[in-house]
Structure formats: C-alpha cells, structure tokens
Tab-separated table of C-alpha atoms in Angstrom:
chain	number	residue	atom	x	y	z
A	1	UNK	CA	3.700	3.809	-26.153
A	2	UNK	CA	6.076	6.262	-28.583
A	3	UNK	CA	8.536	8.228	-27.001
A	4	UNK	CA	11.526	10.619	-28.442
A	5	UNK	CA	15.478	8.516	-28.851
A	6	UNK	CA	17.193	8.157	-26.555
A	7	UNK	CA	20.527	7.898	-28.102
A	8	UNK	CA	22.197	10.279	-24.806
A	9	UNK	CA	20.053	9.180	-21.654
A	10	UNK	CA	21.394	11.639	-19.283
A	11	UNK	CA	22.367	14.334	-22.234
A	12	UNK	CA	21.433	18.006	-21.188
A	13	UNK	CA	17.605	18.550	-21.165
A	14	UNK	CA	16.375	22.956	-21.219
A	15	UNK	CA	14.942	23.108	-18.375
A	16	UNK	CA	13.532	26.529	-16.861
A	17	UNK	CA	13.496	27.915	-13.155
A	18	UNK	CA	12.079	31.251	-11.596
A	19	UNK	CA	15.889	31.900	-10.507
A	20	UNK	CA	17.658	30.299	-13.193
A	21	UNK	CA	17.780	28.089	-16.031
A	22	UNK	CA	18.675	24.707	-15.331
A	23	UNK	CA	19.390	22.160	-17.725
A	24	UNK	CA	17.311	19.375	-17.342
A	25	UNK	CA	14.090	19.594	-19.355
A	26	UNK	CA	11.342	21.334	-16.957
A	27	UNK	CA	10.994	24.828	-15.702
A	28	UNK	CA	9.071	25.593	-12.055
A	29	UNK	CA	5.397	26.142	-12.093
A	30	UNK	CA	3.971	29.667	-11.442
A	31	UNK	CA	1.437	28.501	-9.030
A	32	UNK	CA	3.334	26.190	-6.736
A	33	UNK	CA	-0.134	25.580	-5.046
A	34	UNK	CA	-1.061	21.680	-5.423
A	35	UNK	CA	-4.068	20.725	-6.996
A	36	UNK	CA	-7.265	19.231	-5.197
A	37	UNK	CA	-6.712	20.633	-2.118
A	38	UNK	CA	-9.524	19.219	-0.250
A	39	UNK	CA	-10.831	15.627	1.053
A	40	UNK	CA	-13.935	14.773	1.204
A	41	UNK	CA	-15.857	13.064	4.519
A	42	UNK	CA	-15.564	9.116	3.752
A	43	UNK	CA	-19.313	8.621	2.571
A	44	UNK	CA	-20.569	4.903	2.183
A	45	UNK	CA	-21.819	5.498	-1.058
A	46	UNK	CA	-23.126	2.712	-2.928
A	47	UNK	CA	-20.579	2.754	-5.603
A	48	UNK	CA	-20.234	0.948	-9.482
A	49	UNK	CA	-17.558	-1.069	-11.251
A	50	UNK	CA	-15.009	1.759	-13.034
A	51	UNK	CA	-14.503	2.088	-15.957
A	52	UNK	CA	-11.477	0.847	-17.320
A	53	UNK	CA	-11.032	3.144	-20.766
A	54	UNK	CA	-8.577	5.632	-20.596
A	55	UNK	CA	-9.081	9.503	-22.254
A	56	UNK	CA	-7.385	12.754	-21.567
A	57	UNK	CA	-8.712	13.652	-17.674
A	58	UNK	CA	-6.482	10.145	-17.334
A	59	UNK	CA	-4.063	11.076	-13.732
A	60	UNK	CA	-0.839	12.272	-14.098
A	61	UNK	CA	0.445	9.374	-12.865
A	62	UNK	CA	-0.997	7.537	-15.585
A	63	UNK	CA	-0.427	9.562	-18.572
A	64	UNK	CA	3.474	8.941	-18.330
A	65	UNK	CA	3.113	5.307	-17.995
A	66	UNK	CA	1.929	4.602	-21.021
A	67	UNK	CA	4.699	7.578	-21.809
A	68	UNK	CA	2.060	9.972	-23.432
A	69	UNK	CA	3.408	13.780	-22.617
A	70	UNK	CA	3.365	15.419	-19.478
A	71	UNK	CA	4.069	19.224	-17.694
A	72	UNK	CA	5.890	17.089	-15.599
A	73	UNK	CA	7.324	14.098	-13.789
A	74	UNK	CA	4.572	12.290	-11.147
A	75	UNK	CA	5.406	11.417	-8.345
A	76	UNK	CA	4.703	9.089	-5.410
A	77	UNK	CA	6.654	6.792	-3.236
A	78	UNK	CA	7.045	2.892	-2.375
A	79	UNK	CA	5.313	2.868	1.707
A	80	UNK	CA	4.484	5.984	1.814
A	81	UNK	CA	2.062	5.162	4.212
A	82	UNK	CA	3.646	3.870	6.775
A	83	UNK	CA	5.580	4.081	10.098
A	84	UNK	CA	8.305	6.239	9.400
A	85	UNK	CA	4.794	9.581	9.795
A	86	UNK	CA	3.865	10.458	13.311
A	87	UNK	CA	-0.370	9.535	12.913
A	88	UNK	CA	0.350	6.250	11.613
A	89	UNK	CA	2.378	5.879	14.490
A	90	UNK	CA	-0.989	6.454	16.475
A	91	UNK	CA	-3.446	4.755	15.238
A	92	UNK	CA	-1.115	1.483	15.013
A	93	UNK	CA	-1.363	2.153	19.598
A	94	UNK	CA	-4.445	2.194	19.161
A	95	UNK	CA	-5.217	-0.993	16.016
A	96	UNK	CA	-1.626	-3.490	16.702
A	97	UNK	CA	-2.300	-6.291	14.860
A	98	UNK	CA	-1.156	-4.906	10.418
A	99	UNK	CA	-3.647	-7.517	9.736
A	100	UNK	CA	-7.176	-5.632	11.665
A	101	UNK	CA	-5.133	-1.833	9.750
A	102	UNK	CA	-4.954	-3.183	6.808
A	103	UNK	CA	-7.773	-5.568	6.336
A	104	UNK	CA	-10.484	-3.455	7.578
A	105	UNK	CA	-12.215	-0.719	5.362
A	106	UNK	CA	-12.187	2.145	7.331
A	107	UNK	CA	-8.613	1.804	8.317
A	108	UNK	CA	-6.946	0.708	4.992
A	109	UNK	CA	-9.034	3.795	3.557
A	110	UNK	CA	-7.476	6.542	6.222
A	111	UNK	CA	-3.918	4.946	6.673
A	112	UNK	CA	-4.008	5.196	2.203
A	113	UNK	CA	-5.207	8.980	2.911
A	114	UNK	CA	-2.463	9.407	4.888
A	115	UNK	CA	0.492	10.541	2.874
A	116	UNK	CA	-2.506	12.073	0.333
A	117	UNK	CA	-3.503	14.684	3.409
A	118	UNK	CA	0.056	15.904	4.237
A	119	UNK	CA	1.776	15.874	0.353
A	120	UNK	CA	-0.362	15.312	-1.975
A	121	UNK	CA	1.710	12.824	-4.103
A	122	UNK	CA	0.344	12.503	-8.103
A	123	UNK	CA	-0.694	8.432	-6.698
A	124	UNK	CA	-2.153	7.715	-3.773
A	125	UNK	CA	-1.165	3.515	-2.633
A	126	UNK	CA	-3.694	0.792	-1.035
A	127	UNK	CA	-2.537	0.601	2.149
A	128	UNK	CA	-2.211	-3.848	1.332
A	129	UNK	CA	0.608	-6.313	1.945
A	130	UNK	CA	1.408	-8.848	-0.877
A	131	UNK	CA	0.232	-11.192	1.390
A	132	UNK	CA	-3.160	-9.859	1.881
A	133	UNK	CA	-4.506	-12.731	-0.701
A	134	UNK	CA	-3.262	-15.815	0.486
A	135	UNK	CA	-6.608	-17.045	2.539
A	136	UNK	CA	-8.765	-16.451	-0.375
A	137	UNK	CA	-6.922	-18.577	-2.513
A	138	UNK	CA	-6.474	-21.584	0.453
A	139	UNK	CA	-2.673	-20.538	2.175
A	140	UNK	CA	-3.652	-19.110	5.629
A	141	UNK	CA	-1.163	-17.612	7.197
A	142	UNK	CA	-0.001	-15.190	11.281
A	143	UNK	CA	2.103	-12.455	10.638
A	144	UNK	CA	5.047	-12.513	14.528
A	145	UNK	CA	6.248	-9.694	15.484
A	146	UNK	CA	9.372	-10.693	15.637
A	147	UNK	CA	9.284	-13.519	12.853
A	148	UNK	CA	7.151	-11.550	10.666
A	149	UNK	CA	5.208	-13.298	8.134
A	150	UNK	CA	4.552	-17.125	8.905
A	151	UNK	CA	2.834	-20.094	7.079
A	152	UNK	CA	2.323	-22.507	9.711
A	153	UNK	CA	1.199	-24.941	6.590
A	154	UNK	CA	3.940	-24.630	3.292
A	155	UNK	CA	3.821	-26.102	0.189
A	156	UNK	CA	6.236	-28.898	0.012
A	157	UNK	CA	4.963	-31.764	-1.109
A	158	UNK	CA	2.456	-32.860	-3.345
A	159	UNK	CA	-0.317	-33.817	-1.423
A	160	UNK	CA	-0.058	-29.900	-0.092
A	161	UNK	CA	-1.384	-28.411	-3.351
A	162	UNK	CA	-5.532	-30.237	-2.084
A	163	UNK	CA	-5.049	-27.174	0.258
A	164	UNK	CA	-5.237	-24.500	-2.876
A	165	UNK	CA	-8.339	-23.583	-4.404
A	166	UNK	CA	-9.089	-20.907	-6.585
A	167	UNK	CA	-9.373	-17.334	-5.092
A	168	UNK	CA	-12.233	-16.582	-3.330
A	169	UNK	CA	-12.177	-12.632	-4.181
A	170	UNK	CA	-15.681	-12.332	-2.194
A	171	UNK	CA	-12.681	-13.147	0.691
A	172	UNK	CA	-10.866	-9.902	-0.002
A	173	UNK	CA	-14.237	-7.402	-0.135
A	174	UNK	CA	-12.553	-4.889	1.679
A	175	UNK	CA	-9.387	-4.789	-0.996
A	176	UNK	CA	-12.692	-3.837	-3.315
A	177	UNK	CA	-14.607	-1.334	-0.302
A	178	UNK	CA	-10.834	0.966	-0.263
A	179	UNK	CA	-9.945	1.015	-3.203
A	180	UNK	CA	-13.372	2.186	-4.575
A	181	UNK	CA	-13.555	4.857	-1.310
A	182	UNK	CA	-10.187	6.134	-2.598
A	183	UNK	CA	-10.798	6.514	-5.439
A	184	UNK	CA	-13.870	8.675	-4.460
A	185	UNK	CA	-12.410	10.975	-2.494
A	186	UNK	CA	-8.405	11.795	-5.164
A	187	UNK	CA	-11.266	12.196	-7.538
A	188	UNK	CA	-9.092	13.049	-11.003
A	189	UNK	CA	-6.525	14.621	-8.279
A	190	UNK	CA	-3.926	10.853	-8.944
A	191	UNK	CA	-3.953	8.263	-9.262
A	192	UNK	CA	-5.464	4.926	-7.480
A	193	UNK	CA	-3.102	2.095	-7.151
A	194	UNK	CA	-3.386	-1.612	-5.844
A	195	UNK	CA	-0.452	-4.359	-6.209
A	196	UNK	CA	0.137	-7.557	-5.925
A	197	UNK	CA	3.324	-9.737	-5.420
A	198	UNK	CA	4.751	-12.034	-8.313
A	199	UNK	CA	3.922	-15.132	-8.451
A	200	UNK	CA	8.090	-16.696	-7.398
A	201	UNK	CA	7.862	-14.173	-4.457
A	202	UNK	CA	4.789	-15.316	-3.110
A	203	UNK	CA	6.136	-18.697	-3.692
A	204	UNK	CA	9.169	-18.135	-1.493
A	205	UNK	CA	7.400	-17.407	1.318
A	206	UNK	CA	4.373	-20.642	0.641
A	207	UNK	CA	7.816	-22.642	0.383
A	208	UNK	CA	9.897	-21.297	2.477
A	209	UNK	CA	6.817	-20.698	5.238
A	210	UNK	CA	7.455	-17.378	5.745
A	211	UNK	CA	10.760	-15.112	5.211
A	212	UNK	CA	14.340	-16.775	4.780
A	213	UNK	CA	17.525	-15.149	4.096
A	214	UNK	CA	19.011	-17.891	2.113
A	215	UNK	CA	16.112	-19.480	-0.101
A	216	UNK	CA	17.520	-22.836	-0.148
A	217	UNK	CA	14.727	-25.112	0.441
A	218	UNK	CA	12.944	-23.185	-3.036
A	219	UNK	CA	16.189	-22.973	-4.796
A	220	UNK	CA	16.100	-26.732	-4.997
A	221	UNK	CA	12.893	-27.420	-5.558
A	222	UNK	CA	13.297	-26.163	-9.280
A	223	UNK	CA	14.847	-29.380	-9.448
A	224	UNK	CA	14.249	-32.059	-7.200
A	225	UNK	CA	10.259	-31.245	-7.576
A	226	UNK	CA	10.409	-29.581	-11.112
A	227	UNK	CA	6.513	-30.048	-11.952
A	228	UNK	CA	5.619	-29.223	-8.091
A	229	UNK	CA	6.932	-25.859	-8.517
A	230	UNK	CA	5.493	-25.105	-11.318
A	231	UNK	CA	2.150	-26.458	-10.173
A	232	UNK	CA	1.734	-23.817	-7.527
A	233	UNK	CA	3.486	-20.373	-9.758
A	234	UNK	CA	0.720	-21.736	-12.108
A	235	UNK	CA	-1.870	-21.552	-10.089
A	236	UNK	CA	-0.743	-18.769	-8.205
A	237	UNK	CA	-0.257	-17.296	-11.350
A	238	UNK	CA	-4.845	-17.607	-12.144
A	239	UNK	CA	-5.588	-16.142	-8.450
A	240	UNK	CA	-3.305	-12.697	-9.012
A	241	UNK	CA	-4.199	-12.200	-12.868
A	242	UNK	CA	-8.276	-12.538	-11.175
A	243	UNK	CA	-7.235	-11.000	-7.817
A	244	UNK	CA	-5.461	-7.273	-10.432
A	245	UNK	CA	-8.719	-7.632	-12.728
A	246	UNK	CA	-10.729	-7.702	-9.288
A	247	UNK	CA	-8.348	-4.140	-7.840
A	248	UNK	CA	-8.851	-2.588	-11.293
A	249	UNK	CA	-12.375	-2.826	-11.460
A	250	UNK	CA	-12.861	-1.484	-8.224
A	251	UNK	CA	-10.840	1.670	-9.117
A	252	UNK	CA	-6.804	1.626	-9.395
A	253	UNK	CA	-5.582	3.316	-12.127
A	254	UNK	CA	-2.150	1.591	-12.294
A	255	UNK	CA	-0.987	-2.117	-10.564
A	256	UNK	CA	2.536	-2.567	-9.436
A	257	UNK	CA	3.642	-6.037	-9.692
A	258	UNK	CA	6.337	-6.513	-6.853
A	259	UNK	CA	8.843	-9.345	-7.940
A	260	UNK	CA	10.272	-8.713	-4.624
A	261	UNK	CA	12.396	-11.340	-4.366
A	262	UNK	CA	13.391	-12.840	-8.053
A	263	UNK	CA	16.849	-9.877	-8.101
A	264	UNK	CA	17.129	-12.999	-5.821
A	265	UNK	CA	17.629	-15.848	-9.038
A	266	UNK	CA	20.378	-15.470	-11.691
A	267	UNK	CA	19.067	-14.227	-15.141
A	268	UNK	CA	18.603	-17.533	-16.198
A	269	UNK	CA	16.720	-18.956	-13.594
A	270	UNK	CA	14.960	-16.023	-12.903
A	271	UNK	CA	14.071	-15.966	-17.027
A	272	UNK	CA	12.731	-19.726	-15.839
A	273	UNK	CA	10.796	-19.268	-12.934
A	274	UNK	CA	9.260	-16.085	-12.171
A	275	UNK	CA	9.312	-14.198	-16.131
A	276	UNK	CA	7.036	-16.555	-18.026
A	277	UNK	CA	4.726	-16.258	-15.217
A	278	UNK	CA	4.481	-12.408	-14.868
A	279	UNK	CA	4.370	-12.408	-18.791
A	280	UNK	CA	1.703	-15.094	-18.562
A	281	UNK	CA	0.015	-12.125	-15.848
A	282	UNK	CA	0.236	-9.878	-18.247
A	283	UNK	CA	-1.059	-11.514	-20.867
A	284	UNK	CA	-3.900	-11.797	-18.769
A	285	UNK	CA	-4.928	-8.731	-17.916
A	286	UNK	CA	-4.262	-6.777	-20.620
A	287	UNK	CA	-7.072	-8.936	-22.103
A	288	UNK	CA	-9.707	-7.785	-19.834
A	289	UNK	CA	-7.530	-3.851	-18.708
A	290	UNK	CA	-6.123	-2.969	-21.969
A	291	UNK	CA	-6.110	0.858	-20.964
A	292	UNK	CA	-4.417	-0.246	-16.824
A	293	UNK	CA	-0.870	-0.311	-17.234
A	294	UNK	CA	1.665	-2.304	-15.249
A	295	UNK	CA	4.509	-1.459	-13.671
A	296	UNK	CA	7.190	-4.505	-12.763
A	297	UNK	CA	9.881	-3.729	-10.348
A	298	UNK	CA	12.083	-6.038	-8.653
A	299	UNK	CA	14.553	-5.441	-6.136
A	300	UNK	CA	18.109	-5.449	-7.254
A	301	UNK	CA	16.832	-5.522	-10.777
A	302	UNK	CA	20.096	-4.341	-12.291
A	303	UNK	CA	20.967	-7.989	-14.173
A	304	UNK	CA	17.535	-8.027	-15.010
A	305	UNK	CA	15.901	-4.696	-17.338
A	306	UNK	CA	16.036	-7.072	-20.245
A	307	UNK	CA	14.980	-9.339	-19.576
A	308	UNK	CA	12.053	-7.980	-17.815
A	309	UNK	CA	10.979	-5.795	-20.482
A	310	UNK	CA	10.283	-9.043	-21.925
A	311	UNK	CA	7.303	-9.194	-19.413
A	312	UNK	CA	4.999	-6.847	-20.873
A	313	UNK	CA	4.599	-3.795	-18.522
A	314	UNK	CA	4.129	-1.264	-19.677
A	315	UNK	CA	6.782	0.667	-16.465
A	316	UNK	CA	9.997	-1.327	-15.024
A	317	UNK	CA	10.796	0.269	-11.695
A	318	UNK	CA	14.394	0.716	-10.656
A	319	UNK	CA	15.966	0.223	-7.459
A	320	UNK	CA	18.286	2.663	-6.458
A	321	UNK	CA	21.720	0.781	-7.749
A	322	UNK	CA	20.893	0.939	-10.749
A	323	UNK	CA	22.027	4.474	-12.830
A	324	UNK	CA	19.066	5.344	-14.545
A	325	UNK	CA	21.022	6.764	-17.626
A	326	UNK	CA	22.644	3.450	-18.020
A	327	UNK	CA	18.875	2.165	-17.558
A	328	UNK	CA	17.389	4.028	-19.911
A	329	UNK	CA	20.036	2.820	-22.663
A	330	UNK	CA	19.391	-0.802	-22.187
A	331	UNK	CA	15.898	-0.493	-21.863
A	332	UNK	CA	15.770	1.800	-25.584
A	333	UNK	CA	12.821	5.014	-25.444
A	334	UNK	CA	9.554	2.453	-25.676
A	335	UNK	CA	8.756	1.642	-22.120
A	336	UNK	CA	8.376	3.877	-19.391
A	337	UNK	CA	10.921	4.001	-15.595
A	338	UNK	CA	9.800	4.318	-11.820
A	339	UNK	CA	12.411	6.030	-9.520
A	340	UNK	CA	14.694	6.136	-8.645
A	341	UNK	CA	16.028	8.052	-6.126
A	342	UNK	CA	18.017	6.053	-3.000
A	343	UNK	CA	16.160	6.173	0.026
A	344	UNK	CA	18.925	6.821	2.130
A	345	UNK	CA	18.469	10.162	1.179
A	346	UNK	CA	15.775	11.744	2.770
A	347	UNK	CA	18.618	11.568	5.970
A	348	UNK	CA	20.557	14.171	3.655
A	349	UNK	CA	21.166	17.754	3.663
A	350	UNK	CA	17.692	19.537	1.645
A	351	UNK	CA	19.761	20.872	-0.961
A	352	UNK	CA	21.244	17.253	-1.154
A	353	UNK	CA	18.132	15.742	-1.994
A	354	UNK	CA	17.318	18.656	-4.654
A	355	UNK	CA	20.408	17.774	-6.373
A	356	UNK	CA	19.239	14.416	-6.460
A	357	UNK	CA	16.297	14.933	-8.093
A	358	UNK	CA	17.456	17.092	-10.333
A	359	UNK	CA	19.642	14.250	-11.904
A	360	UNK	CA	17.341	11.183	-11.729
A	361	UNK	CA	14.632	13.609	-14.173
A	362	UNK	CA	17.953	14.503	-16.222
A	363	UNK	CA	18.676	11.438	-16.649
A	364	UNK	CA	15.388	9.720	-17.176
A	365	UNK	CA	14.156	12.334	-19.689
A	366	UNK	CA	10.795	13.708	-19.780
A	367	UNK	CA	8.444	11.560	-21.520
A	368	UNK	CA	7.867	8.506	-19.632
A	369	UNK	CA	9.595	8.392	-16.286
A	370	UNK	CA	7.181	7.990	-13.221
A	371	UNK	CA	9.561	9.540	-10.554
A	372	UNK	CA	9.885	7.056	-7.419
A	373	UNK	CA	12.529	6.362	-5.091
A	374	UNK	CA	14.668	3.095	-5.550
A	375	UNK	CA	13.009	1.642	-2.750
A	376	UNK	CA	10.369	1.559	-0.081
A	377	UNK	CA	10.360	4.897	2.310
A	378	UNK	CA	13.091	4.017	5.708
A	379	UNK	CA	11.304	3.898	9.104
A	380	UNK	CA	12.836	7.659	10.953
A	381	UNK	CA	12.511	9.258	7.832
A	382	UNK	CA	11.560	13.143	8.300
A	383	UNK	CA	7.932	13.807	7.686
A	384	UNK	CA	9.795	17.128	5.816
A	385	UNK	CA	12.425	15.280	4.169
A	386	UNK	CA	8.923	13.647	2.351
A	387	UNK	CA	7.689	16.823	2.459
A	388	UNK	CA	10.423	18.728	0.526
A	389	UNK	CA	10.976	15.727	-2.387
A	390	UNK	CA	7.345	16.472	-3.417
A	391	UNK	CA	7.485	20.008	-3.353
A	392	UNK	CA	10.814	20.061	-5.908
A	393	UNK	CA	8.692	17.437	-7.619
A	394	UNK	CA	6.186	18.922	-8.389
A	395	UNK	CA	7.881	23.080	-8.994
A	396	UNK	CA	9.734	21.619	-11.641
A	397	UNK	CA	7.172	21.493	-15.467
A	398	UNK	CA	8.910	19.520	-18.575
A	399	UNK	CA	9.591	22.247	-21.238
A	400	UNK	CA	7.156	21.782	-23.980
A	401	UNK	CA	10.262	21.888	-26.595
A	402	UNK	CA	11.748	18.859	-24.647
A	403	UNK	CA	9.044	16.761	-25.626
A	404	UNK	CA	9.101	16.466	-29.042
A	405	UNK	CA	13.575	16.095	-29.220
A	406	UNK	CA	16.164	14.387	-28.327
A	407	UNK	CA	18.254	14.510	-25.610
A	408	UNK	CA	21.228	14.624	-27.516
A	409	UNK	CA	19.100	17.449	-28.996
A	410	UNK	CA	18.121	20.019	-26.033
A	411	UNK	CA	20.221	22.059	-25.191
A	412	UNK	CA	22.016	22.941	-21.789
A	413	UNK	CA	20.995	26.593	-20.209
A	414	UNK	CA	22.560	27.541	-16.735
C-alpha cells in the first residue's frame, strides 16, 4: 500500500457538505440513494469457486482495506446482525438454538442479510461464530443459555491432543454454501466478509473449557506445559489457515481475524504466544490468496498496535479505547485501520452520533480507513441509531484533493 504521509493524524482534511464545509476531507453526495437497493430471491443455483484476483470493480471496502483511493469511508458494524434487531429476535423465537441458527445454510443467509436489507452496509459479514469450526478438527462443544460455550473435554494434558485431527471442511459445508449465496445476493454492492478466531483466542476456550474471566489455566500452561500449548496452537494455526482459504474460495472478499482475548496477555506474552501463529496464518493465506485483505482485531489492543502491524495483516481493527489520531501516528501511513466509534454512542442523541462519526473519520484520514464500531453492536441498541450511523457515513464523500495530500497540508474550511 502507499498512502499519503500522516504527519498530523487528526489535522484538518477539507470536507464539503451541502449546507456547510466541514474539515473532514469528504462532502455530501449528490445522490444519497443506497446502491443496490434490491435483494434477489434466494435461488439455490449452482455456483463456482470464486476468483481471488482484485479488479477495479472490487467493493469499496476491499479498496479501502488495500489503501486504494475511495470516494468515501466504507462502513459496516461488528455484530451488525443480532439481537438488537426485531426481525432477528422474531426469527430466534422460532429457532431458539444458536447452533441451529449458525449452522443451517438458509438461516445463516437470512440472518446475514437482515442488516443488509435494513441498512445497506458496505460489508455483509456471515452470521457464524469463532467456535463454529471446532468440531471439524476434533473439539465438540455446546452452547448453554447461562454459561455460554462449554467444552466438555478440554485439552490440558498430552493425551488430550490425540482427539485432534486435520480440519474436515466438509463438516463446514454450511459456511461455504452460505458465503456463495451471500456473494450472489449482494452482487458488487458490498463486500462479503468471513471471519475466524486467532489461535490464542480459540485455545483459551479449548483449555479453559469455555469462557473465563481470569485465563489462569492457559496462562499457567505457558510456563508449566509450554510444549503442549505450542502443539495445540500449531494445530489450530494450520486448521484456521485452511478454514480462511475455504471461506475465500467460497466467496468471502475479506477476512477478519478475531484475537478477542489476545488483549488479556501482557504485550511480551502476546509477542510469544499469539503473534507468531497469526503471522504464520497471514503467510499461508497470502501465498494462496494474495489479494484478499486480512483484518486483525483485538479487544483492548492499545498496548499492542505496533506488534499487531508486525503480523503482516492489511488492516488493524481498533477498539474504542484507542484514540484514532494516536493510532494513526503509531501505525504509520502504510497500513489501513478500522473503527472505532464507541458502541455506547448509539444510545446517545443522533446529533452526538453524527459528531463522533465525523471526528473519527477526520482523525483517520482519507485513505485506508473502514468505519466501524470499536466493538460489536450492543444488545438493546436502537435500530434508528444504527440506521443513522449508516446514513451519515453514506452521505459523506472525500474531497478528491485530500486523496493526494497529507492531512497536515489540508485546509480547515467551515
């Protein structure tokens, strides 16, 4: 990638609006209609393996991820399909099992398209879970209503490793089928997003036996059984790499890697126990799918930004506790960023949401930025606020001159 230099990451950018000129490097679009305002009927037609080459017709999100010039910041939200939507809650009443909803092709497609039909985001992420592939390589799990994910046979001893086997992608056919259909449904109007969990994060569930607040078992294993843990992480790395390639070949334009619990490690421990395995995944996927952007998100990543960049991913996802301007200064101009509006802003007056979107975009600059929340959409979030978030983002266009100048050189016009 080659971006304009970012010597002053939150300087004025030169933004045009129909009613006033704001210093953000974008202006209100003349036609605020959403592109692709139709969804074709879900025909189950025969599909081919998707090409992974890039072109000028790539979705806006893919271009921004690569750092190419774009007309406006592409926008999507983590957990944009979920319980905050009335239509999802109604469906969940008929299908109360999360495993059923996330492992049945028709339901996956229907849920994934709910926010697309409502808001027209620039990214449509498959409705799934980071634990979905576990049974495909030998780790069965259940999801209980109160406890959440439960692994009845955690891996804590050498003999436990015997349960593991190479990933059987046939057991994940519903993921591939869903991605193919989603790619057909959204056409070229949005990017289809796949995702995986990072090896460390997946290992926390496998070792702890489910969710945890302390991570004491796996953290102690770093010292008491390091070879066992390395073996587990290496197995996960290979399985996750193959799973990513499978998603790309099934139709995903872009893949997000969630190292959700990587932020629970001290930076030096993350450098040892998470980074090498993510780096290996990036290398394997890059060799097979060189044009597919990879996003890395860690919850609580303020102390890890520079280390995250060292994995070789294309985009760093920022949580809302990181200042966008500071992140830009620390990461430099040769990598894209994603985020990072605080999800709680969506409970605020809409005018406050607008101002925060403008502030984040201003600080991110006109190249290499995907607008998103700093975490997933919260339960109870008003759908009106989500709609407003997308409306505001789609009403903004970068000033073309800002694409070729540093933010420091841009002039503030109000």
